Coordinates of C-alpha atoms and ligand atoms in Angstrom, one line a residue:
X1 CA 77.5 121.2 99.9
X2 CA 75.3 120.1 97.0
X3 CA 73.7 116.9 97.9
X4 CA 72.4 114.3 95.4
X5 CA 70.5 111.3 96.5
X6 CA 69.6 108.1 94.7
X7 CA 67.3 105.3 95.7
X8 CA 63.9 104.2 96.7
X9 CA 61.5 107.1 96.8
X10 CA 64.0 109.4 98.4
X11 CA 65.0 111.2 95.2
X12 CA 65.0 109.4 91.8
X13 CA 68.1 109.8 89.7
X14 CA 66.2 111.9 87.1
X15 CA 66.0 114.6 89.7
X16 CA 69.7 114.3 90.6
X17 CA 71.6 117.4 89.5
X18 CA 75.1 116.2 88.9
X19 CA 77.1 118.3 86.4
X20 CA 79.1 116.3 83.8
X21 CA 81.9 118.7 84.7
X22 CA 81.9 117.3 88.3
X23 CA 85.5 116.5 89.2
X24 CA 84.2 113.2 90.6
X25 CA 83.4 112.2 86.9
X26 CA 86.4 113.9 85.3
X27 CA 89.2 113.0 87.7
X28 CA 87.9 110.6 90.3
X29 CA 88.6 113.6 92.6
X30 CA 86.7 112.5 95.6
X31 CA 86.4 110.4 98.8
X32 CA 83.8 107.7 99.4
X33 CA 82.6 105.6 102.3
X34 CA 80.6 102.4 102.6
X35 CA 78.8 101.9 105.9
X36 CA 76.9 98.6 106.8
X37 CA 73.5 98.8 108.4
X38 CA 72.0 95.9 110.3
X39 CA 68.5 96.0 111.9
X40 CA 68.3 99.7 111.0
X41 CA 71.5 100.6 112.8
X42 CA 74.8 101.7 111.3
X43 CA 77.8 99.6 112.4
X44 CA 80.8 101.6 113.8
X45 CA 79.6 104.9 112.2
X46 CA 82.2 107.0 114.0
X47 CA 85.0 104.9 112.6
X48 CA 83.6 105.5 109.1
X49 CA 83.2 109.3 109.7
X50 CA 86.7 109.6 111.0
X51 CA 88.1 107.7 108.0
X52 CA 86.2 110.0 105.7
X53 CA 87.5 113.1 107.5
X54 CA 91.1 111.7 107.2
X55 CA 90.4 111.3 103.4
X56 CA 89.1 114.9 103.1
X57 CA 92.2 116.1 104.9
X58 CA 94.6 114.0 102.7
X59 CA 93.2 115.5 99.5
X60 CA 92.7 119.0 100.8
X61 CA 88.9 118.9 100.6
X62 CA 87.1 121.2 103.0
X63 CA 84.0 119.5 104.4
X64 CA 83.1 120.7 107.8
X65 CA 80.1 118.5 108.6
X66 CA 79.6 117.5 112.3
X67 CA 79.1 114.0 113.5
X68 CA 75.5 114.9 114.0
X69 CA 75.0 115.9 110.4
X70 CA 76.5 112.6 109.1
X71 CA 74.4 110.7 111.6
X72 CA 71.2 112.5 110.6
X73 CA 71.9 111.9 106.9
X74 CA 72.5 108.1 107.5
X75 CA 69.3 107.9 109.5
X76 CA 67.3 109.6 106.8
X77 CA 68.8 107.2 104.1
X78 CA 67.9 104.2 106.3
X79 CA 64.3 105.4 106.9
X80 CA 63.6 106.3 103.3
X81 CA 65.0 103.0 102.0
X82 CA 63.1 100.5 104.1
X83 CA 65.7 100.0 106.9
X84 CA 66.8 96.5 107.9
X85 CA 70.0 95.3 106.4
X86 CA 71.6 97.6 103.8
X87 CA 74.8 99.4 102.8
X88 CA 75.1 103.1 102.7
X89 CA 77.3 104.6 100.0
X90 CA 78.5 108.2 100.5
X91 CA 80.7 110.0 98.1
X92 CA 82.0 113.6 98.2
X93 CA 83.8 115.0 95.2
X94 CA 85.5 118.4 95.0
X95 CA 82.5 119.6 93.0
X96 CA 81.8 121.0 89.5
X97 CA 83.9 123.7 87.8
X98 CA 82.9 125.5 84.6
X99 CA 85.7 123.8 82.6
X100 CA 88.1 120.9 82.8
X101 CA 91.4 121.8 84.6
X102 CA 93.6 119.7 86.7
X103 CA 94.3 122.3 89.5
X104 CA 91.9 122.6 92.4
X105 CA 89.2 125.1 91.5
X106 CA 88.4 128.0 93.8
X107 CA 84.9 128.8 95.0
X108 CA 83.5 125.4 94.1
X109 CA 81.1 123.6 96.4
X110 CA 81.7 119.9 97.0
X111 CA 79.1 117.5 95.6
X112 CA 77.8 114.7 97.8
X113 CA 76.2 111.7 96.3
X114 CA 74.4 109.3 98.6
X115 CA 72.6 106.0 98.1
X116 CA 71.8 102.7 99.7
X117 CA 72.2 99.2 98.2
X118 CA 71.5 95.6 99.2
X119 CA 74.1 93.7 101.3
X120 CA 73.9 90.0 102.4
X121 CA 71.8 89.4 105.5
X122 CA 74.2 88.1 108.2
X123 CA 73.8 84.4 109.0
X124 CA 75.0 82.5 112.0
X125 CA 78.5 81.3 111.0
X126 CA 78.5 77.6 110.1
X127 CA 81.4 75.4 108.9
X128 CA 79.2 73.5 106.5
X129 CA 77.2 76.3 104.9
X130 CA 79.7 79.2 104.9
X131 CA 80.3 80.8 101.6
X132 CA 84.0 80.6 100.9
X133 CA 86.2 82.5 98.4
X134 CA 88.8 81.5 95.8
X135 CA 91.5 84.1 95.4
X136 CA 94.2 84.8 92.8
X137 CA 97.5 86.3 93.9
X138 CA 98.5 89.3 91.7
X139 CA 101.2 91.8 92.1
X140 CA 99.8 95.0 93.5
X141 CA 100.1 97.6 90.8
X142 CA 98.0 100.4 92.4
X143 CA 99.4 103.7 93.6
X144 CA 101.3 104.6 96.8
X145 CA 98.3 106.2 98.6
X146 CA 96.1 103.2 99.1
X147 CA 95.2 104.5 102.6
X148 CA 93.0 107.1 101.0
X149 CA 89.5 105.8 100.2
X150 CA 89.5 107.5 96.8
X151 CA 86.7 107.2 94.3
X152 CA 89.5 106.7 91.7
X153 CA 89.3 102.9 91.9
X154 CA 90.6 101.9 88.4
X155 CA 93.6 100.1 89.9
X156 CA 91.3 98.1 92.2
X157 CA 88.8 97.4 89.4
X158 CA 91.5 96.0 87.1
X159 CA 92.9 93.7 89.8
X160 CA 89.4 92.5 90.7
X161 CA 88.6 91.8 87.1
X162 CA 91.9 90.0 86.5
X163 CA 91.0 87.6 89.4
X164 CA 87.6 87.0 87.9
X165 CA 89.0 86.4 84.4
X166 CA 91.2 83.7 86.1
X167 CA 88.1 82.0 87.6
X168 CA 88.6 83.4 91.2
X169 CA 86.4 85.8 93.1
X170 CA 89.0 88.3 94.5
X171 CA 92.6 89.3 94.0
X172 CA 95.1 88.7 96.8
X173 CA 97.7 91.5 96.3
X174 CA 101.4 91.5 97.1
X175 CA 104.1 94.2 96.7
X176 CA 107.4 93.9 94.9
X177 CA 109.0 92.5 98.1
X178 CA 106.6 89.6 98.0
X179 CA 104.7 91.0 101.0
X180 CA 100.9 90.7 101.3
X181 CA 99.1 94.1 101.0
X182 CA 95.3 93.5 100.8
X183 CA 92.6 92.3 98.4
X184 CA 91.2 94.6 95.6
X185 CA 88.1 95.4 97.8
X186 CA 88.9 93.9 101.2
X187 CA 91.6 93.4 103.8
X188 CA 93.3 90.0 104.4
X189 CA 94.1 87.9 107.5
X190 CA 96.4 84.9 107.5
X191 CA 96.3 82.2 110.2
X192 CA 99.0 79.6 111.1
X193 CA 98.9 77.3 114.1
X194 CA 96.1 79.4 115.6
X195 CA 98.1 82.7 115.3
X196 CA 96.2 85.4 113.3
X197 CA 98.3 88.0 111.4
X198 CA 97.4 90.9 109.1
X199 CA 99.5 93.5 107.3
X200 CA 100.3 96.7 109.2
X201 CA 98.5 99.9 108.5
X202 CA 100.5 101.8 105.8
X203 CA 100.2 103.6 102.5
X204 CA 99.9 100.1 100.9
X205 CA 96.4 99.3 102.3
X206 CA 93.1 100.8 103.2
X207 CA 92.6 101.0 107.0
X208 CA 89.5 98.8 106.8
X209 CA 86.9 99.3 109.5
X210 CA 86.0 95.6 109.5
X211 CA 89.7 94.8 109.9
X212 CA 89.8 97.1 113.0
X213 CA 86.7 95.6 114.4
X214 CA 88.0 92.0 114.0
X215 CA 91.3 93.0 115.7
X216 CA 89.4 94.6 118.6
X217 CA 87.0 91.7 119.0
X218 CA 89.9 89.2 119.1
X219 CA 91.7 91.3 121.6
X220 CA 88.7 91.6 123.8
X221 CA 87.1 88.2 123.6
X222 CA 89.6 85.9 121.8
X223 CA 92.3 83.8 123.2
X224 CA 95.3 85.5 121.4
X225 CA 95.9 89.0 119.9
X226 CA 96.0 89.6 116.1
X227 CA 99.6 90.3 115.0
X228 CA 99.7 93.5 112.9
X229 CA 103.0 93.1 111.0
X230 CA 104.6 92.4 107.6
X231 CA 103.1 89.2 106.2
X232 CA 105.2 87.5 103.5
X233 CA 103.8 85.6 100.5
X234 CA 105.6 82.5 101.9
X235 CA 103.3 82.8 105.0
X236 CA 100.3 83.3 102.8
X237 CA 101.1 80.1 100.8
X238 CA 101.8 78.1 104.0
X239 CA 98.7 79.4 105.8
X240 CA 96.1 77.1 107.5
X241 CA 93.4 79.7 106.9
X242 CA 93.0 82.9 105.0
X243 CA 90.2 85.4 105.6
X244 CA 89.1 88.6 103.9
X245 CA 87.1 91.4 105.5
X246 CA 85.0 94.3 104.3
X247 CA 81.9 96.3 105.3
X248 CA 79.8 94.5 102.7
X249 CA 81.2 91.0 102.9
X250 CA 81.9 90.9 106.7
X251 CA 84.5 88.3 107.6
X252 CA 84.8 85.6 104.9
X253 CA 86.9 82.5 104.7
X254 CA 89.1 81.8 101.7
X255 CA 89.6 78.1 100.9
X256 CA 91.4 78.4 97.6
X257 CA 94.4 80.4 96.4
X258 CA 95.7 80.1 92.9
X259 CA 93.8 76.9 92.3
X260 CA 95.3 75.3 95.4
X261 CA 93.6 74.5 98.7
X262 CA 94.3 76.8 101.6
X263 CA 95.3 74.5 104.5
X264 CA 92.9 71.6 104.4
X265 CA 90.8 73.3 101.8
X266 CA 87.9 73.5 104.2
X267 CA 86.5 76.5 106.1
X268 CA 88.6 76.6 109.3
X269 CA 87.9 76.4 113.0
X270 CA 89.6 79.7 113.9
X271 CA 87.3 81.4 111.3
X272 CA 84.3 79.8 113.0
X273 CA 85.3 81.1 116.4
X274 CA 86.1 84.7 115.3
X275 CA 83.2 84.9 112.8
X276 CA 80.9 83.9 115.7
X277 CA 82.2 86.7 117.9
X278 CA 81.9 89.2 115.0
X279 CA 78.3 88.0 114.3
X280 CA 77.3 88.5 117.9
X281 CA 79.0 91.9 118.0
X282 CA 77.1 93.0 114.9
X283 CA 73.8 91.9 116.3
X284 CA 74.5 93.6 119.7
X285 CA 75.3 96.9 118.0
Ligands
PDD1 N1 85.6 98.3 100.1 N2 90.5 97.5 101.2 C1 89.9 98.0 100.1 C2 90.8 98.3 98.9 C3 88.5 98.2 100.0 O1 88.0 98.7 99.0 C4 87.8 97.8 101.2 C5 86.3 98.0 101.2 C6 88.4 97.3 102.3 C7 87.7 97.0 103.6 O2 87.4 98.1 104.3 P1 86.1 98.2 105.2 O3 86.2 97.0 106.2 O4 86.1 99.5 105.9 O5 84.9 98.0 104.3 C8 89.8 97.1 102.3 C9 84.3 98.7 100.1 C10 83.3 97.9 100.8 C11 83.8 99.0 98.7 O6 84.6 99.7 98.0 O7 82.7 98.7 98.3

């Protein structure tokens, strides 16, 4: 595998040898991963490696790295970039051919691109000071393979921008049956009368790692299990609380949807309880 690094002193971009004929550039023909790091330690690295391997398999990309190789790469990136709190970005494309052709090339080495970037330092969850999100609901017009963490993110980018153009910070997406799918760069949870629900894993959503962790944490330490099922837009609009989850944002409350308050319009009590459990989990990692 050809590896290209970016960041810090590790290897400046000028030295990066990425061909303009790389299929990552030409076709978005690749898989990526974002792994959060707190106090120098990756969170749930194995889940991220497994999801990457699922992605490679789904697009017929042969990458036979062992867990140890991925772990060593992440360790090196953390060390060379000052450690602490950061995000690791890994991307593997099918590689660079000598011309532009849609079919998979033969005898081409995959290209890996790796960098780190800043993510917010986790703070003790607090009802008064929590940052909350305003979402805009938009029909999900992406493709039917949203479970693949593909570098081809134009559909997500357009939805994200549409929400920003409308004055919101994220898009809450629903399918043509008026069922919640996810956000453009996060998963979504809906809470009513203390019951937490989130859409089932399917080809309509990315199987988020933070989503998985929140479900596991609630099952282990919470008072009731998260329901993984179809969530209708009627439920979304009637919700007491809405949350979004991602590796970079963590678990964030949503207090506005389509310019209307969610529930009381304030950050909710259930969020506080689960976010506190998630915060402790991250620190104990
Ligand atoms: N995005 N759904 C989509 C479409 C996403 O892009 C993401 C994450 C998630 C949440 O997945 P996870 O909890 O594993 O981060 C759900 C990343 C952070 C990104 O593209 O930057």
